[in-house]
Amino acid sequence: MAFDVSLPSGNLGEEESALAQCFMAIAGFVRKMSGTSEVDTESMNRAVAKMVEEALKYIALNAMTNNTDSYIGGNKQNYSSYEANDVFSVLPWDYNMAFGGLGSSNLLIDEPTQGTLAERPLVAKLLAVDEYKEMYHTIIQNALEGYLSSATFKQRVEEVSAMISSYV
């Protein structure tokens, strides 16, 4: 975890201050949901780590599939957020325009947005933290070597084709 909510430094830089504000909001939410004024920092750190990982996976998938019909695209659409068990997650939908369905966008891995990063604060804030950016790169690398590798992807396309070809 790049920032431990139980150990904020005395002099917060801009990045630490933004993260501290985020964690304070999450702590307030957890206190409200649990009905207590106590905050279990270990649980809080786990919840935040899970939220960060899920958000990074969402950003990485959209960047890798050139899905600009999403939060990272020009229209900033086709997503929502939800909460379950005190963890907020991005809820994506409408991937029919993935793989460049809206045309070329020239997305960059470390700036995976149409428009400026500042217009996509979720992406900007997460990728500004070195540890999170490294995690994001690892997610992309694992996907490219795993389920998006040419051989794996081709095999899955053939499996799906065999399942639906008689219906389409």
PDB file of N, CA, C and O in Angstrom, residues 49-62 64 90 122-123 126-127 129 131-137 139-140:
ATOM      1  N   ALA A  49      -6.817  -0.815  -0.648  1.00  0.00           N
ATOM      2  CA  ALA A  49      -5.980  -1.551  -1.597  1.00  0.00           C
ATOM      3  C   ALA A  49      -6.843  -2.266  -2.635  1.00  0.00           C
ATOM      4  O   ALA A  49      -6.519  -2.277  -3.832  1.00  0.00           O
ATOM      5  N   LYS A  50      -7.948  -2.840  -2.197  1.00  0.00           N
ATOM      6  CA  LYS A  50      -8.867  -3.529  -3.111  1.00  0.00           C
ATOM      7  C   LYS A  50      -9.491  -2.544  -4.096  1.00  0.00           C
ATOM      8  O   LYS A  50      -9.568  -2.812  -5.295  1.00  0.00           O
ATOM      9  N   MET A  51      -9.909  -1.383  -3.606  1.00  0.00           N
ATOM     10  CA  MET A  51     -10.497  -0.369  -4.480  1.00  0.00           C
ATOM     11  C   MET A  51      -9.485   0.115  -5.516  1.00  0.00           C
ATOM     12  O   MET A  51      -9.811   0.266  -6.694  1.00  0.00           O
ATOM     13  N   VAL A  52      -8.275   0.346  -5.080  1.00  0.00           N
ATOM     14  CA  VAL A  52      -7.221   0.812  -5.987  1.00  0.00           C
ATOM     15  C   VAL A  52      -6.946  -0.244  -7.051  1.00  0.00           C
ATOM     16  O   VAL A  52      -6.880   0.065  -8.243  1.00  0.00           O
ATOM     17  N   GLU A  53      -6.781  -1.491  -6.638  1.00  0.00           N
ATOM     18  CA  GLU A  53      -6.493  -2.566  -7.592  1.00  0.00           C
ATOM     19  C   GLU A  53      -7.609  -2.705  -8.622  1.00  0.00           C
ATOM     20  O   GLU A  53      -7.341  -2.823  -9.826  1.00  0.00           O
ATOM     21  N   GLU A  54      -8.850  -2.678  -8.186  1.00  0.00           N
ATOM     22  CA  GLU A  54      -9.974  -2.812  -9.122  1.00  0.00           C
ATOM     23  C   GLU A  54     -10.032  -1.639 -10.093  1.00  0.00           C
ATOM     24  O   GLU A  54     -10.290  -1.815 -11.279  1.00  0.00           O
ATOM     25  N   ALA A  55      -9.799  -0.436  -9.598  1.00  0.00           N
ATOM     26  CA  ALA A  55      -9.811   0.740 -10.473  1.00  0.00           C
ATOM     27  C   ALA A  55      -8.671   0.666 -11.494  1.00  0.00           C
ATOM     28  O   ALA A  55      -8.859   0.986 -12.675  1.00  0.00           O
ATOM     29  N   LEU A  56      -7.496   0.221 -11.056  1.00  0.00           N
ATOM     30  CA  LEU A  56      -6.366   0.088 -11.983  1.00  0.00           C
ATOM     31  C   LEU A  56      -6.648  -0.965 -13.047  1.00  0.00           C
ATOM     32  O   LEU A  56      -6.288  -0.791 -14.215  1.00  0.00           O
ATOM     33  N   LYS A  57      -7.296  -2.052 -12.670  1.00  0.00           N
ATOM     34  CA  LYS A  57      -7.656  -3.083 -13.653  1.00  0.00           C
ATOM     35  C   LYS A  57      -8.641  -2.530 -14.677  1.00  0.00           C
ATOM     36  O   LYS A  57      -8.533  -2.817 -15.876  1.00  0.00           O
ATOM     37  N   TYR A  58      -9.591  -1.745 -14.223  1.00  0.00           N
ATOM     38  CA  TYR A  58     -10.566  -1.122 -15.122  1.00  0.00           C
ATOM     39  C   TYR A  58      -9.865  -0.189 -16.114  1.00  0.00           C
ATOM     40  O   TYR A  58     -10.120  -0.242 -17.316  1.00  0.00           O
ATOM     41  N   ILE A  59      -8.981   0.645 -15.608  1.00  0.00           N
ATOM     42  CA  ILE A  59      -8.250   1.576 -16.478  1.00  0.00           C
ATOM     43  C   ILE A  59      -7.388   0.806 -17.470  1.00  0.00           C
ATOM     44  O   ILE A  59      -7.368   1.113 -18.665  1.00  0.00           O
ATOM     45  N   ALA A  60      -6.691  -0.207 -16.986  1.00  0.00           N
ATOM     46  CA  ALA A  60      -5.805  -1.001 -17.852  1.00  0.00           C
ATOM     47  C   ALA A  60      -6.590  -1.710 -18.952  1.00  0.00           C
ATOM     48  O   ALA A  60      -6.175  -1.703 -20.119  1.00  0.00           O
ATOM     49  N   LEU A  61      -7.714  -2.316 -18.606  1.00  0.00           N
ATOM     50  CA  LEU A  61      -8.515  -3.015 -19.620  1.00  0.00           C
ATOM     51  C   LEU A  61      -8.970  -2.053 -20.705  1.00  0.00           C
ATOM     52  O   LEU A  61      -8.869  -2.355 -21.898  1.00  0.00           O
ATOM     53  N   ASN A  62      -9.452  -0.898 -20.325  1.00  0.00           N
ATOM     54  CA  ASN A  62      -9.898   0.074 -21.319  1.00  0.00           C
ATOM     55  C   ASN A  62      -8.740   0.574 -22.178  1.00  0.00           C
ATOM     56  O   ASN A  62      -8.899   0.753 -23.389  1.00  0.00           O
ATOM     57  N   MET A  64      -5.884  -1.105 -22.831  1.00  0.00           N
ATOM     58  CA  MET A  64      -5.405  -2.202 -23.681  1.00  0.00           C
ATOM     59  C   MET A  64      -6.355  -2.518 -24.828  1.00  0.00           C
ATOM     60  O   MET A  64      -5.915  -2.933 -25.895  1.00  0.00           O
ATOM     61  N   VAL A  90     -15.675   0.271  -9.618  1.00  0.00           N
ATOM     62  CA  VAL A  90     -16.162   0.798 -10.879  1.00  0.00           C
ATOM     63  C   VAL A  90     -16.986  -0.305 -11.535  1.00  0.00           C
ATOM     64  O   VAL A  90     -16.574  -1.457 -11.561  1.00  0.00           O
ATOM     65  N   LEU A 122      -9.780  10.121 -11.581  1.00  0.00           N
ATOM     66  CA  LEU A 122      -9.506   8.765 -11.097  1.00  0.00           C
ATOM     67  C   LEU A 122      -8.195   8.262 -11.691  1.00  0.00           C
ATOM     68  O   LEU A 122      -7.333   7.742 -10.983  1.00  0.00           O
ATOM     69  N   VAL A 123      -8.018   8.440 -12.985  1.00  0.00           N
ATOM     70  CA  VAL A 123      -6.789   8.004 -13.660  1.00  0.00           C
ATOM     71  C   VAL A 123      -5.606   8.846 -13.191  1.00  0.00           C
ATOM     72  O   VAL A 123      -4.552   8.312 -12.820  1.00  0.00           O
ATOM     73  N   LEU A 126      -4.528   8.089  -9.444  1.00  0.00           N
ATOM     74  CA  LEU A 126      -3.939   6.766  -9.243  1.00  0.00           C
ATOM     75  C   LEU A 126      -2.573   6.652  -9.914  1.00  0.00           C
ATOM     76  O   LEU A 126      -1.625   6.150  -9.315  1.00  0.00           O
ATOM     77  N   LEU A 127      -2.460   7.101 -11.152  1.00  0.00           N
ATOM     78  CA  LEU A 127      -1.193   6.944 -11.866  1.00  0.00           C
ATOM     79  C   LEU A 127      -0.125   7.931 -11.409  1.00  0.00           C
ATOM     80  O   LEU A 127       1.043   7.792 -11.773  1.00  0.00           O
ATOM     81  N   VAL A 129       0.774   8.064  -8.338  1.00  0.00           N
ATOM     82  CA  VAL A 129       1.447   7.353  -7.252  1.00  0.00           C
ATOM     83  C   VAL A 129       2.312   6.260  -7.870  1.00  0.00           C
ATOM     84  O   VAL A 129       1.806   5.361  -8.536  1.00  0.00           O
ATOM     85  N   GLU A 131       3.838   3.601  -6.850  1.00  0.00           N
ATOM     86  CA  GLU A 131       3.490   2.214  -6.533  1.00  0.00           C
ATOM     87  C   GLU A 131       2.263   1.761  -7.331  1.00  0.00           C
ATOM     88  O   GLU A 131       2.204   0.638  -7.821  1.00  0.00           O
ATOM     89  N   TYR A 132       1.297   2.647  -7.470  1.00  0.00           N
ATOM     90  CA  TYR A 132       0.091   2.302  -8.229  1.00  0.00           C
ATOM     91  C   TYR A 132       0.392   2.211  -9.724  1.00  0.00           C
ATOM     92  O   TYR A 132      -0.147   1.352 -10.419  1.00  0.00           O
ATOM     93  N   LYS A 133       1.262   3.101 -10.201  1.00  0.00           N
ATOM     94  CA  LYS A 133       1.624   3.043 -11.622  1.00  0.00           C
ATOM     95  C   LYS A 133       2.356   1.739 -11.926  1.00  0.00           C
ATOM     96  O   LYS A 133       2.124   1.105 -12.953  1.00  0.00           O
ATOM     97  N   GLU A 134       3.213   1.311 -11.009  1.00  0.00           N
ATOM     98  CA  GLU A 134       3.915   0.032 -11.179  1.00  0.00           C
ATOM     99  C   GLU A 134       2.909  -1.123 -11.187  1.00  0.00           C
ATOM    100  O   GLU A 134       3.017  -2.049 -11.996  1.00  0.00           O
ATOM    101  N   MET A 135       1.925  -1.067 -10.284  1.00  0.00           N
ATOM    102  CA  MET A 135       0.887  -2.099 -10.248  1.00  0.00           C
ATOM    103  C   MET A 135       0.102  -2.105 -11.565  1.00  0.00           C
ATOM    104  O   MET A 135      -0.201  -3.168 -12.120  1.00  0.00           O
ATOM    105  N   TYR A 136      -0.221  -0.947 -12.076  1.00  0.00           N
ATOM    106  CA  TYR A 136      -0.929  -0.786 -13.354  1.00  0.00           C
ATOM    107  C   TYR A 136      -0.119  -1.410 -14.490  1.00  0.00           C
ATOM    108  O   TYR A 136      -0.656  -2.159 -15.306  1.00  0.00           O
ATOM    109  N   HIS A 137       1.176  -1.140 -14.525  1.00  0.00           N
ATOM    110  CA  HIS A 137       2.048  -1.734 -15.558  1.00  0.00           C
ATOM    111  C   HIS A 137       2.071  -3.258 -15.430  1.00  0.00           C
ATOM    112  O   HIS A 137       2.069  -3.966 -16.443  1.00  0.00           O
ATOM    113  N   ILE A 139      -0.325  -5.158 -14.201  1.00  0.00           N
ATOM    114  CA  ILE A 139      -1.639  -5.636 -14.672  1.00  0.00           C
ATOM    115  C   ILE A 139      -1.628  -5.732 -16.188  1.00  0.00           C
ATOM    116  O   ILE A 139      -2.074  -6.737 -16.767  1.00  0.00           O
ATOM    117  N   ILE A 140      -1.109  -4.717 -16.847  1.00  0.00           N
ATOM    118  CA  ILE A 140      -1.057  -4.717 -18.318  1.00  0.00           C
ATOM    119  C   ILE A 140      -0.148  -5.835 -18.813  1.00  0.00           C
ATOM    120  O   ILE A 140      -0.516  -6.588 -19.725  1.00  0.00           O
TER     121      ILE A 140
END
